[in-house]
Rosetta silent file (secondary structure, phi, psi, omega in degrees, C-alpha in Angstrom):
SEQUENCE: MNYGVWNNKGGVGKSFLSFTLALEHAHRHPERKILLADMCPQANLSEIILGGNGKGNANLEARLAQDKRKTIGGYFDERIASPHQVTGNETSYLIAASDYNQELPDNVYLLCGDPSLELQAQVINQIGSQTLPADAWKNVHMWLKDLINACARQLGREGTSVFIDCNPSFSAYTELAIVASDRLILPCSCDGSSARAVHNVENLVFDGSAYYGDKSFSKMCERFGMALPVIHSVVLNRSTLYNKDASKAFSAMFDEIKRTANDFYKRSPGSFVAGGPAFMVMPDNHSVAIVSSHLGKPLYAIKPGKYQVYEVNPQINPEPLNRYKEAIEGMEAVLL
SCORE:     score description
SCORE:     0.000 S_00000001
   1 L     0.000  135.374  178.673    0.000    0.000    0.000 S_00000001
   2 E  -106.531  119.006 -179.926    1.258    3.478   -0.923 S_00000001
   3 E  -104.844  123.362  172.155    0.314    6.271    1.499 S_00000001
   4 E   -97.554  126.180  177.852    0.590    9.886    0.404 S_00000001
   5 E  -100.973  107.292 -169.897    0.842   12.367    3.276 S_00000001
   6 L  -154.250  148.135  163.714   -0.515   15.589    1.812 S_00000001
   7 L  -154.546  155.098 -177.209   -2.692   18.598    2.263 S_00000001
   8 L   -83.542   43.372  178.946   -2.937   21.778    0.235 S_00000001
   9 L  -149.864  135.256  178.450   -1.571   23.813    3.151 S_00000001
  10 L   -83.699  162.254  172.510    1.963   24.276    4.402 S_00000001
  11 L    75.644   20.321 -178.504    3.164   24.037    7.969 S_00000001
  12 L  -100.614    4.937  175.236    0.834   21.265    9.122 S_00000001
  13 L    88.151   30.951 -177.382    3.602   18.786    9.996 S_00000001
  14 H   -64.165  -44.668 -174.016    3.556   16.495    6.963 S_00000001
  15 H   -67.228  -45.305 -179.460    7.250   15.594    7.003 S_00000001
  16 H   -68.683  -36.865  175.948    7.485   14.764   10.703 S_00000001
  17 H   -64.052  -40.817  177.377    4.216   12.817   10.572 S_00000001
  18 H   -58.662  -45.640 -179.145    5.561   10.872    7.565 S_00000001
  19 H   -63.978  -52.976 -174.798    8.720   10.036    9.515 S_00000001
  20 H   -66.201  -40.999 -178.180    7.068    9.042   12.794 S_00000001
  21 H   -68.734  -44.491  179.501    4.250    7.060   11.206 S_00000001
  22 H   -64.113  -40.497 -178.909    6.505    5.190    8.761 S_00000001
  23 H   -72.747  -32.463  174.143    9.051    4.358   11.469 S_00000001
  24 H   -64.609  -40.201  177.869    6.332    3.191   13.853 S_00000001
  25 H   -64.148  -41.828  178.194    5.083    0.918   11.065 S_00000001
  26 H   -63.557  -40.218 -178.506    8.632   -0.359   10.499 S_00000001
  27 H   -67.157  -41.620 -176.489    9.083   -0.986   14.222 S_00000001
  28 H   -81.912  -16.294 -179.324    5.815   -2.874   14.623 S_00000001
  29 L  -131.750   70.170 -177.217    6.229   -4.892   11.425 S_00000001
  30 L   -63.646  -16.827  179.009    9.918   -5.882   11.161 S_00000001
  31 L   -77.859  -13.696 -178.778    8.971   -8.492    8.575 S_00000001
  32 L   -97.503  159.593  171.800    7.913   -5.723    6.161 S_00000001
  33 E  -101.595  137.288 -179.119   10.007   -3.302    4.128 S_00000001
  34 E  -116.402  121.983 -177.926    9.208    0.401    4.536 S_00000001
  35 E  -114.621  122.310  175.925    9.986    2.755    1.652 S_00000001
  36 E  -105.358  130.567  177.592    9.847    6.534    2.108 S_00000001
  37 E  -114.183  120.618 -175.988    9.707    8.783   -0.959 S_00000001
  38 E   -95.731  101.082 -177.874   10.553   12.445   -0.338 S_00000001
  39 E  -105.925   25.270  175.088    8.585   14.537   -2.829 S_00000001
  40 L  -109.077  127.887 -177.474    9.067   17.873   -1.106 S_00000001
  41 L   -59.859  -22.739  176.738   11.790   20.133   -2.577 S_00000001
  42 L   -69.648  -21.574  176.865   12.889   21.122    0.924 S_00000001
  43 L    56.441   32.170  179.274   13.920   17.468    1.439 S_00000001
  44 H   -63.534  -39.401  179.466   13.354   17.740    5.211 S_00000001
  45 H   -62.068  -43.221 -179.875   12.307   14.098    5.451 S_00000001
  46 H   -61.927  -40.592  179.142   15.507   12.987    3.698 S_00000001
  47 H   -60.459  -42.610  178.550   17.604   15.049    6.077 S_00000001
  48 H   -65.062  -48.130 -177.402   15.983   13.331    9.082 S_00000001
  49 H   -61.752  -38.185 -175.425   16.312    9.854    7.576 S_00000001
  50 L   -81.461    7.487  172.896   19.956   10.415    6.611 S_00000001
  51 L   134.459   -1.439  179.783   20.977   11.207   10.176 S_00000001
  52 L   101.524 -178.308 -171.571   19.171   14.295   11.446 S_00000001
  53 L   -58.351  -38.475 -178.105   19.701   18.036   11.117 S_00000001
  54 L   -85.269  -71.940 -178.783   23.491   17.995   11.390 S_00000001
  55 H   -60.750  -41.814 -178.284   24.800   14.717   10.005 S_00000001
  56 H   -63.994  -38.222  177.724   21.775   14.221    7.772 S_00000001
  57 H   -62.731  -41.848  178.625   22.202   17.605    6.139 S_00000001
  58 H   -64.014  -41.665  178.505   25.833   16.784    5.286 S_00000001
  59 H   -64.958  -40.219  178.536   24.800   13.405    3.828 S_00000001
  60 H   -64.923  -46.393 -179.568   22.044   15.044    1.801 S_00000001
  61 H   -61.874  -35.121  178.335   24.338   17.751    0.447 S_00000001
  62 H   -64.500  -39.815  178.880   26.877   15.081   -0.563 S_00000001
  63 H   -68.748  -39.777 -178.991   24.239   13.258   -2.597 S_00000001
  64 H   -68.639  -23.886 -178.012   23.051   16.482   -4.213 S_00000001
  65 L   -83.250   -9.545 -179.475   26.641   17.356   -5.189 S_00000001
  66 L   -66.664  148.516  178.095   27.134   14.145   -7.215 S_00000001
  67 L   -60.650  -43.669  174.649   27.343   14.489  -10.985 S_00000001
  68 L  -114.056   93.966 -171.976   24.569   11.921  -11.332 S_00000001
  69 L   -65.105  128.668  175.518   22.469   12.573   -8.257 S_00000001
  70 L   -90.625   66.170  179.906   20.974    9.477   -6.659 S_00000001
  71 L  -133.896  171.515  175.436   17.860   11.381   -5.702 S_00000001
  72 H   -61.291  -38.096  176.216   14.318   11.565   -7.019 S_00000001
  73 H   -62.751  -37.921  176.469   15.392   14.689   -8.893 S_00000001
  74 H   -64.126  -39.488  176.977   18.282   12.761  -10.413 S_00000001
  75 H   -65.812  -41.548  178.642   15.883   10.064  -11.568 S_00000001
  76 H   -63.676  -32.252  173.409   13.569   12.668  -13.071 S_00000001
  77 H   -59.071  -42.058  177.360   16.564   14.050  -14.998 S_00000001
  78 H   -62.986  -40.114 -177.718   16.921   10.588  -16.524 S_00000001
  79 H   -74.757  -25.682  173.778   13.234   10.495  -17.345 S_00000001
  80 H   -62.275  -34.953  176.283   13.346   13.930  -18.954 S_00000001
  81 H   -79.491  -22.637 -179.741   15.774   12.330  -21.406 S_00000001
  82 L  -136.806   68.862 -168.042   13.594    9.207  -21.641 S_00000001
  83 L   -69.367  -22.059 -168.959   10.083   10.438  -20.814 S_00000001
  84 L  -111.766    8.893  175.093    8.033    7.560  -22.199 S_00000001
  85 L  -154.209  151.286 -179.501    9.804    4.475  -20.942 S_00000001
  86 L   -65.909  157.690 -174.337   11.563    3.342  -17.769 S_00000001
  87 L   -89.732  -23.669 -172.816   15.333    3.584  -17.718 S_00000001
  88 L    88.602   -6.170 -179.545   16.204    0.246  -16.143 S_00000001
  89 L  -103.516   10.474 -170.217   18.240    2.103  -13.492 S_00000001
  90 H   -55.028  -45.490 -173.592   15.371    2.638  -11.060 S_00000001
  91 H   -71.304  -12.017  177.678   16.640    0.465   -8.219 S_00000001
  92 H   -71.193  -11.493  179.487   20.000    2.259   -8.182 S_00000001
  93 H   -91.323   -2.645 -176.701   18.202    5.150   -6.456 S_00000001
  94 L   -79.467  129.481 -179.164   17.174    3.020   -3.483 S_00000001
  95 E  -114.804  127.919  169.899   18.928    3.893   -0.202 S_00000001
  96 E   -79.412  113.341 -171.378   19.094    1.597    2.828 S_00000001
  97 H   -59.663  -36.663 -176.355   18.482    4.128    5.607 S_00000001
  98 H   -68.683  -14.962  173.881   20.518    2.271    8.233 S_00000001
  99 H   -66.246  -24.907 -178.859   23.641    2.684    6.070 S_00000001
 100 L  -109.150  -27.066 -172.606   23.493    6.379    6.984 S_00000001
 101 L  -137.562  102.880 -176.397   21.576    6.404   10.252 S_00000001
 102 L   -72.627   -7.036  174.552   22.143    3.635   12.780 S_00000001
 103 L   -72.570  -17.016 -173.749   19.151    4.828   14.791 S_00000001
 104 L  -100.702  148.006  179.292   16.896    3.317   12.137 S_00000001
 105 L   -71.546  164.144 -173.527   16.058   -0.369   11.627 S_00000001
 106 L   -83.375    8.431  175.555   17.336   -2.205    8.577 S_00000001
 107 L  -103.339   16.144 -179.113   13.880   -2.556    6.992 S_00000001
 108 E  -110.483  132.635 -178.348   13.640    1.185    6.165 S_00000001
 109 E  -131.225  158.016 -174.607   14.567    2.556    2.722 S_00000001
 110 E  -134.031  139.618  161.538   14.566    6.014    1.167 S_00000001
 111 E  -106.071  110.472 -164.780   14.109    7.644   -2.212 S_00000001
 112 L   -72.175  140.250  177.161   15.951   10.878   -1.502 S_00000001
 113 L   -73.133  170.822 -173.713   14.418   14.325   -2.005 S_00000001
 114 L  -161.060  126.041  177.933   15.915   17.030   -4.198 S_00000001
 115 L   -60.579  -18.216 -177.894   15.360   20.810   -4.483 S_00000001
 116 L   -67.018  -10.969  176.934   15.549   20.477   -8.276 S_00000001
 117 H   -55.123  -36.253  178.857   11.914   19.309   -8.254 S_00000001
 118 H   -62.356  -42.859  179.931   10.935   22.988   -8.365 S_00000001
 119 H   -70.338  -34.027 -176.240   12.991   23.523  -11.514 S_00000001
 120 H   -75.720  -17.136 -174.843   11.775   20.310  -13.094 S_00000001
 121 H   -57.767  -43.631 -179.681    8.088   21.171  -12.653 S_00000001
 122 H   -64.430  -40.211 -179.677    7.965   23.337  -15.781 S_00000001
 123 H   -66.504  -41.023  177.562    9.712   20.680  -17.867 S_00000001
 124 H   -58.428  -44.450  178.574    7.325   18.002  -16.580 S_00000001
 125 H   -63.439  -41.060 -178.135    4.371   20.153  -17.657 S_00000001
 126 H   -65.102  -45.365 -179.298    5.886   20.803  -21.074 S_00000001
 127 H   -67.419  -40.137 -178.495    6.577   17.136  -21.808 S_00000001
 128 H   -67.866  -22.997 -178.383    3.198   16.053  -20.479 S_00000001
 129 L   -90.184   -0.400  179.267    1.364   18.551  -22.704 S_00000001
 130 L   -66.402  147.740 -177.792    2.915   17.264  -25.937 S_00000001
 131 L   -81.954  -20.568  178.125    0.446   15.846  -28.441 S_00000001
 132 L  -129.313  136.106   -6.846    2.698   12.936  -29.386 S_00000001
 133 L   -66.466  168.026 -174.510    2.699   10.289  -28.239 S_00000001
 134 L   -63.400  -25.477 -178.575   -0.998   10.380  -27.433 S_00000001
 135 L  -103.578   29.448 -178.226   -0.383    9.142  -23.890 S_00000001
 136 H   -57.997  -42.989 -178.642    2.397   11.633  -23.085 S_00000001
 137 H   -60.827  -45.042  179.587    0.513   13.028  -20.074 S_00000001
 138 H   -63.401  -46.675 -177.649    0.040    9.561  -18.609 S_00000001
 139 H   -57.590  -45.060 -178.924    3.651    8.542  -19.211 S_00000001
 140 H   -66.471  -40.873 -178.049    5.018   11.612  -17.450 S_00000001
 141 H   -73.309   -6.737  176.822    2.638   11.283  -14.506 S_00000001
 142 L   -94.127   -2.197 -174.160    3.808    7.703  -14.010 S_00000001
 143 H   -54.494  -51.156 -178.381    7.475    8.640  -13.399 S_00000001
 144 H   -67.561  -40.496  179.056    7.334    8.410   -9.611 S_00000001
 145 H   -62.775  -39.390  175.452    5.083    5.358   -9.691 S_00000001
 146 H   -58.791  -45.494 -179.057    7.523    3.660  -12.085 S_00000001
 147 H   -64.202  -47.336 -179.637   10.372    4.393   -9.670 S_00000001
 148 H   -63.831  -44.713 -177.925    8.460    3.196   -6.596 S_00000001
 149 H   -61.372  -41.911 -179.900    7.161    0.067   -8.322 S_00000001
 150 H   -64.463  -43.250  179.976   10.643   -0.976   -9.462 S_00000001
 151 H   -68.498  -39.798  178.894   12.094   -0.456   -5.979 S_00000001
 152 H   -65.976  -35.399  176.587    9.165   -2.206   -4.308 S_00000001
 153 H   -62.958  -40.865  179.187    9.573   -5.201   -6.612 S_00000001
 154 H   -66.471  -38.211  179.943   13.198   -5.491   -5.547 S_00000001
 155 H   -76.518  -23.155 -174.478   12.242   -5.230   -1.884 S_00000001
 156 L   112.073   92.094 -169.013    9.271   -7.572   -2.297 S_00000001
 157 H   -52.435  -47.896 -175.134    6.134   -5.832   -3.503 S_00000001
 158 H   -68.992  -19.981 -179.152    3.631   -7.663   -1.281 S_00000001
 159 H  -106.891   20.784 -175.993    5.742   -7.035    1.805 S_00000001
 160 E  -119.447  130.617  171.994    6.465   -3.347    1.180 S_00000001
 161 E  -109.597  137.875 -175.349    4.628   -0.300    2.545 S_00000001
 162 E  -117.950  135.985  175.581    5.333    3.079    0.944 S_00000001
 163 E  -124.246  124.606 -176.493    5.008    6.545    2.524 S_00000001
 164 E  -113.243  117.616  175.967    5.234    9.607    0.275 S_00000001
 165 E   -87.568  117.031 -172.259    5.881   13.009    1.837 S_00000001
 166 E  -104.930  152.339  173.972    4.238   15.537   -0.486 S_00000001
 167 L   -79.457  145.276 -177.662    4.703   19.256   -1.008 S_00000001
 168 L   -63.938  -36.366 -177.831    1.596   21.359   -0.247 S_00000001
 169 L   -67.295  141.920 -179.614    1.475   23.097   -3.626 S_00000001
 170 L   -89.736   63.545  179.548   -0.396   21.178   -6.303 S_00000001
 171 L   -88.988 -178.070 -176.016    2.460   21.482   -8.765 S_00000001
 172 H   -58.058  -43.255 -177.267    3.501   18.963  -11.394 S_00000001
 173 H   -71.507  -25.685  173.852    5.632   16.901   -9.021 S_00000001
 174 H   -71.200  -37.299  175.007    2.780   16.785   -6.481 S_00000001
 175 H   -57.853  -41.759  178.106    0.508   15.440   -9.201 S_00000001
 176 H   -62.608  -38.155  179.541    3.063   12.644   -9.729 S_00000001
 177 H   -67.658  -38.942  178.698    3.006   11.920   -5.993 S_00000001
 178 H   -65.698  -42.642  178.113   -0.799   11.746   -5.943 S_00000001
 179 H   -59.989  -35.198 -177.967   -0.801    9.334   -8.906 S_00000001
 180 L   -80.363   -6.037 -176.300    1.677    7.116   -7.035 S_00000001
 181 L   -96.773  142.542  171.081   -0.497    7.015   -3.881 S_00000001
 182 L   -94.583  -35.282 -178.776   -3.211    4.490   -3.051 S_00000001
 183 E  -130.440  144.495  175.446   -4.337    6.232    0.149 S_00000001
 184 E  -112.144  133.350  171.691   -4.096    9.878    1.236 S_00000001
 185 E  -108.914  123.072 -174.469   -3.492   10.994    4.808 S_00000001
 186 E  -108.736   98.943  174.020   -4.467   14.649    5.272 S_00000001
 187 E   -75.716  141.501  177.876   -2.762   16.412    8.210 S_00000001
 188 E  -130.253  157.391  170.810   -4.447   19.636    9.318 S_00000001
 189 L  -111.628  171.012 -172.691   -3.632   22.348   11.814 S_00000001
 190 L   -84.940   75.798  176.734   -6.071   24.184   14.040 S_00000001
 191 L  -159.308  163.965 -177.003   -7.105   27.041   11.785 S_00000001
 192 H   -64.003  -28.559 -178.637   -9.687   27.920    9.197 S_00000001
 193 H   -68.055  -24.630  175.775   -7.262   27.513    6.310 S_00000001
 194 H   -69.376  -37.830  175.587   -6.991   23.798    7.072 S_00000001
 195 H   -63.560  -42.764  176.345  -10.740   23.419    6.601 S_00000001
 196 H   -63.930  -34.882 -179.341  -10.434   25.257    3.288 S_00000001
 197 H   -63.942  -36.637  176.124   -7.499   23.042    2.391 S_00000001
 198 H   -61.978  -41.684  176.667   -9.692   19.932    2.738 S_00000001
 199 H   -64.589  -37.479  177.001  -12.115   21.561    0.302 S_00000001
 200 H   -62.551  -37.795  177.240   -9.160   22.358   -1.976 S_00000001
 201 H   -58.067  -43.306  178.524   -8.195   18.677   -1.947 S_00000001
 202 H   -58.964  -48.176 -177.196  -11.648   17.870   -3.254 S_00000001
 203 H   -70.493  -43.631 -174.135  -11.379   20.377   -6.092 S_00000001
 204 H   -70.931  -44.103 -172.417   -7.745   19.791   -7.017 S_00000001
 205 H   -95.142  -42.541 -165.715   -7.646   15.994   -6.943 S_00000001
 206 H  -107.785  -23.040 -173.516  -11.167   14.686   -7.279 S_00000001
 207 L  -154.336   59.133  178.229  -13.440   17.223   -8.952 S_00000001
 208 L   -89.627    2.944 -174.167  -11.726   20.017  -10.819 S_00000001
 209 H   -65.757  -26.798  179.178  -13.869   19.594  -13.932 S_00000001
 210 H   -64.454  -24.039 -178.028  -16.203   22.407  -12.872 S_00000001
 211 H  -101.794  -39.740 -172.333  -13.272   24.783  -13.262 S_00000001
 212 H  -126.909   12.860  173.376  -11.081   23.286  -15.980 S_00000001
 213 H    56.126 -135.292 -175.781  -13.291   20.750  -17.730 S_00000001
 214 H   -71.217  -10.100  179.525  -11.552   17.857  -19.424 S_00000001
 215 H   -91.843   -1.074  178.361   -8.115   19.342  -18.612 S_00000001
 216 L   -68.094  158.840 -178.191   -8.563   18.973  -14.864 S_00000001
 217 H   -57.303  -46.862 -177.397   -6.362   16.490  -13.036 S_00000001
 218 H   -64.846  -39.470  179.916   -9.224   14.095  -12.258 S_00000001
 219 H   -69.850  -36.020  176.795  -10.521   14.142  -15.820 S_00000001
 220 H   -66.016  -40.885  176.155   -7.055   13.531  -17.238 S_00000001
 221 H   -62.489  -42.552  178.009   -6.622   10.561  -14.896 S_00000001
 222 H   -61.798  -42.576 -179.085  -10.038    9.262  -15.961 S_00000001
 223 H   -58.252  -39.511 -175.577   -9.143    9.693  -19.622 S_00000001
 224 L  -100.121   12.391  176.387   -6.040    7.526  -19.271 S_00000001
 225 L    66.280   33.892 -178.521   -7.568    4.960  -16.899 S_00000001
 226 L  -101.562  120.935 -176.630   -5.416    6.013  -13.939 S_00000001
 227 L   -71.060  135.797  172.793   -6.975    5.333  -10.556 S_00000001
 228 L   -81.740  152.554  174.363   -7.085    8.191   -8.075 S_00000001
 229 L   -70.270  168.399  173.373   -6.140    7.499   -4.452 S_00000001
 230 E  -116.423  152.497 -177.427   -8.795    7.485   -1.755 S_00000001
 231 E   -79.135  124.123 -177.639   -8.664    9.491    1.463 S_00000001
 232 E   -91.129  -46.298 -174.462   -7.705    7.309    4.404 S_00000001
 233 E  -156.137  155.791  174.779   -7.633    9.732    7.352 S_00000001
 234 E  -120.255  123.774 -172.252   -7.799   13.354    8.422 S_00000001
 235 E  -114.553  121.351  170.840   -5.371   14.275   11.196 S_00000001
 236 E   -86.921  103.018 -170.854   -5.701   17.309   13.443 S_00000001
 237 E   -91.149  150.658  175.441   -2.031   17.763   14.098 S_00000001
 238 E    60.373   39.381 -179.352   -0.303   19.580   16.982 S_00000001
 239 E   -77.931  144.203  171.051   -3.478   19.813   19.057 S_00000001
 240 L   -85.385  123.511 -175.980   -3.455   21.170   22.583 S_00000001
 241 E  -106.083  150.953  174.511   -5.019   18.532   24.832 S_00000001
 242 E  -135.240  118.451 -175.103   -6.759   18.825   28.183 S_00000001
 243 L    52.938   43.877  175.679   -7.388   15.597   30.120 S_00000001
 244 L    72.306    1.774  175.919   -6.474   13.662   26.955 S_00000001
 245 E  -114.842  155.864  177.709   -9.095   15.484   24.865 S_00000001
 246 E   -62.771  142.147  177.332   -8.610   18.436   22.549 S_00000001
 247 L   -61.607  166.018 -174.949   -9.137   21.790   24.238 S_00000001
 248 H   -58.148  -44.163 -178.962  -12.372   23.660   23.500 S_00000001
 249 H   -63.209  -44.253  179.555  -10.765   25.940   20.923 S_00000001
 250 H   -67.719  -38.652  179.457   -9.094   23.031   19.138 S_00000001
 251 H   -62.928  -40.258  179.778  -12.264   20.934   19.350 S_00000001
 252 H   -62.553  -44.086  179.761  -14.303   23.712   17.752 S_00000001
 253 H   -70.013  -38.576  178.124  -11.894   23.995   14.837 S_00000001
 254 H   -63.468  -36.572  177.385  -11.603   20.225   14.513 S_00000001
 255 H   -60.925  -37.762  178.700  -15.411   20.027   14.348 S_00000001
 256 H   -68.890  -40.121  177.044  -15.321   22.433   11.403 S_00000001
 257 H   -64.547  -42.234  177.207  -12.655   20.371    9.643 S_00000001
 258 H   -62.308  -41.541  179.317  -14.706   17.209   10.278 S_00000001
 259 H   -61.871  -44.393  179.058  -17.816   18.896    8.928 S_00000001
 260 H   -60.745  -44.381  179.938  -15.967   19.921    5.760 S_00000001
 261 H   -67.571  -39.802 -179.580  -14.595   16.382    5.282 S_00000001
 262 H   -69.060  -35.758  174.502  -17.951   14.741    5.996 S_00000001
 263 H   -63.716  -40.507  175.470  -19.728   17.028    3.512 S_00000001
 264 H   -60.390  -44.802 -179.996  -17.105   16.013    0.961 S_00000001
 265 H   -61.090  -39.773  178.881  -17.743   12.364    1.824 S_00000001
 266 H   -64.471  -38.699  179.174  -21.502   12.800    1.285 S_00000001
 267 H   -72.632  -33.090 -172.111  -20.876   14.341   -2.134 S_00000001
 268 L  -146.028   71.470 -178.248  -18.263   11.787   -3.168 S_00000001
 269 H   -60.991  -25.893  179.522  -18.121    8.623   -1.012 S_00000001
 270 H   -70.388  -10.708  178.195  -15.946    6.925   -3.620 S_00000001
 271 H   -84.954   -0.090 -176.822  -13.154    9.393   -2.831 S_00000001
 272 E  -125.175  161.531  170.281  -12.759    7.853    0.639 S_00000001
 273 L   -61.946  160.378 -177.748  -11.997    4.472    2.122 S_00000001
 274 L   -55.363  130.800  179.406  -15.114    2.444    2.871 S_00000001
 275 L    88.997   -4.863  179.158  -17.125    4.062    5.645 S_00000001
 276 L    95.147  175.678 -173.608  -15.447    7.447    5.317 S_00000001
 277 L   -74.084  150.393  168.602  -12.252    8.900    6.726 S_00000001
 278 E   -82.859  133.646  177.586  -10.763    8.101   10.092 S_00000001
 279 E  -102.853  126.736 -175.378  -10.400   11.273   12.170 S_00000001
 280 E  -121.763  140.369  172.073   -7.287   11.430   14.345 S_00000001
 281 E  -106.986  117.673 -179.534   -6.201   13.899   17.015 S_00000001
 282 E  -108.829  115.873 -174.553   -2.411   14.219   17.157 S_00000001
 283 E   -67.738  160.399  174.074   -1.176   16.147   20.218 S_00000001
 284 L   -57.307  127.875 -175.010    1.363   18.928   20.141 S_00000001
 285 L   -86.691   -0.960  175.001    4.745   17.176   20.078 S_00000001
 286 L    48.945 -127.120 -177.483    6.529   19.966   22.008 S_00000001
 287 H   -79.591  -11.378 -175.445   10.276   19.207   22.152 S_00000001
 288 H   -59.655  -46.042 -177.806    9.799   15.661   20.871 S_00000001
 289 H   -64.675  -38.242 -179.365    9.796   16.679   17.201 S_00000001
 290 H   -63.898  -47.263 -178.891   12.885   18.854   17.637 S_00000001
 291 H   -66.493  -46.883 -178.433   14.883   16.089   19.298 S_00000001
 292 H   -60.854  -45.228 -179.118   13.648   13.369   16.949 S_00000001
 293 H   -68.659  -41.474 -177.212   14.356   15.428   13.827 S_00000001
 294 H   -65.925  -38.216 -176.801   17.736   16.691   15.016 S_00000001
 295 H   -94.810   -8.366 -174.252   19.011   13.231   15.921 S_00000001
 296 L    63.452   34.952 -172.963   17.206   11.274   13.217 S_00000001
 297 L  -106.514  125.706 -179.403   15.836    9.174   16.048 S_00000001
 298 L   -66.238  155.523 -174.919   12.451    7.420   15.710 S_00000001
 299 H   -58.348  -41.407 -175.947    9.769    8.188   18.242 S_00000001
 300 H   -64.935  -19.646 -177.885    9.704    4.704   19.765 S_00000001
 301 H   -93.205   -6.389 -179.011   13.414    5.015   20.653 S_00000001
 302 L   -84.998  133.346  178.451   13.105    8.326   22.491 S_00000001
 303 L  -119.959  158.496  177.574   13.028    8.161   26.274 S_00000001
 304 L   -58.083  146.568  179.521   12.441   10.919   28.839 S_00000001
 305 E   142.472 -173.499 -179.981   15.520   12.962   29.635 S_00000001
 306 E   -97.186  143.167  179.160   17.774   15.677   28.242 S_00000001
 307 L  -130.872  150.773  178.354   19.148   15.659   24.702 S_00000001
 308 L   -91.887  123.937  175.651   21.709   17.862   23.019 S_00000001
 309 E  -125.998  101.678 -172.623   20.402   19.981   20.161 S_00000001
 310 L    54.926 -117.566 -174.179   23.201   22.229   18.955 S_00000001
 311 L   -98.816    7.486 -178.292   24.155   24.332   21.999 S_00000001
 312 E  -121.518  166.495 -178.319   21.095   23.609   24.144 S_00000001
 313 L  -129.674   80.317 -179.552   19.783   20.587   26.053 S_00000001
 314 L   -65.220  148.689 -179.804   15.993   20.361   25.787 S_00000001
 315 E   -98.138  129.606  172.109   14.166   18.186   28.285 S_00000001
 316 E   -99.180  116.505 -178.896   11.773   15.473   27.103 S_00000001
 317 L   -93.485  149.820 -174.015    9.158   14.912   29.777 S_00000001
 318 H   -60.270  -43.634 -172.033    7.308   11.595   30.181 S_00000001
 319 H   -63.389  -53.363  178.542    3.725   12.860   29.934 S_00000001
 320 H   -66.242  -32.771  178.070    3.843   14.643   26.526 S_00000001
 321 H   -63.814  -48.634 -179.208    6.149   11.942   25.135 S_00000001
 322 H   -65.030  -36.929  179.892    3.793    9.123   26.136 S_00000001
 323 H   -63.827  -43.342 -179.810    0.775   11.049   24.886 S_00000001
 324 H   -69.994  -39.993  177.434    2.333   11.535   21.464 S_00000001
 325 H   -59.998  -43.620 -179.999    3.535    7.919   21.312 S_00000001
 326 H   -61.468  -39.465  179.785    0.024    6.676   22.094 S_00000001
 327 H   -66.571  -42.863  178.591   -1.429    8.823   19.311 S_00000001
 328 H   -65.452  -42.289  178.239    1.095    7.564   16.734 S_00000001
 329 H   -61.111  -40.722  179.367    0.554    3.966   17.837 S_00000001
 330 H   -66.453  -38.068  178.771   -3.195    4.435   17.455 S_00000001
 331 H   -70.431  -41.478  178.930   -2.836    5.882   13.997 S_00000001
 332 H   -60.745  -33.811 -176.395   -0.433    3.164   12.864 S_00000001
 333 H   -65.241  -21.935 -178.324   -2.931    0.543   14.046 S_00000001
 334 L  -100.106    5.998  173.363   -5.529    1.654   11.487 S_00000001
 335 L   -65.612  140.745 -176.296   -3.212    1.494    8.471 S_00000001
 336 L   -83.566    0.000    0.000   -4.583   -1.004    5.971 S_00000001
């Protein structure tokens, strides 16, 4: 199963949620292979996977400095030269995460992010809009799926779970990420723009024909027989909790986000998993995210105490740590 972690709003915690959820899945299912694909040009997820803010940044920069970058952007460079057929080099882009970060188990793999995705977006659009071959749009939108499928086959397709960290903008490379996803996880923050973002997801991915007719993303996918993903869950991320429940202010905003998602479900039940989306409350991670990201350390391995983050030593307290762990464990438990 391929999970895309996406919403049409920035700053909602997509990258850290991708990391914690994927690593929890890897920890609880050591018999499976976990593949993370970093489709955000900031490549924050790759930096965490490759060792954290310090070491991981150096490892990422080293990969980006290679003449033939072993990153998703490097693969897309190959596909720009060969847009309508796979290259045969797909599995050479697969990274065993534990080779770079000993904090991670040996069943975790990475397709590394690359800032060049921003530059490549225009080229992707140009190639996809060509009239010949007739399926040019489909071929281009399959680039990421081709890469993931080849890597998953090498790892063992039936035993591989994929997590794709997506950029909020619905640019060309995000379209490729959506095509490669089977399920969408939509993180939200406690504000009105997150409710609008859920509505934007409906228009951008599932029903843009009212605005752009047959040229909308959903209609183009329909034209070429490409299945759209379905929405798996809506996550209210970084919530302030009181007695294990969201505070009144957060609950009020979450109710509005739920209403927006449920109205969407009533209009288009086929856009969701059977029975509609799972709604999750993810507590504010406080210092946990800073420590985990800086050290490249999965949530399950973090214990209460002090950690060094550059020149300071933040304290991880048991109560917020356990609360966040319980929420991640609960979310991982409902993955299909």
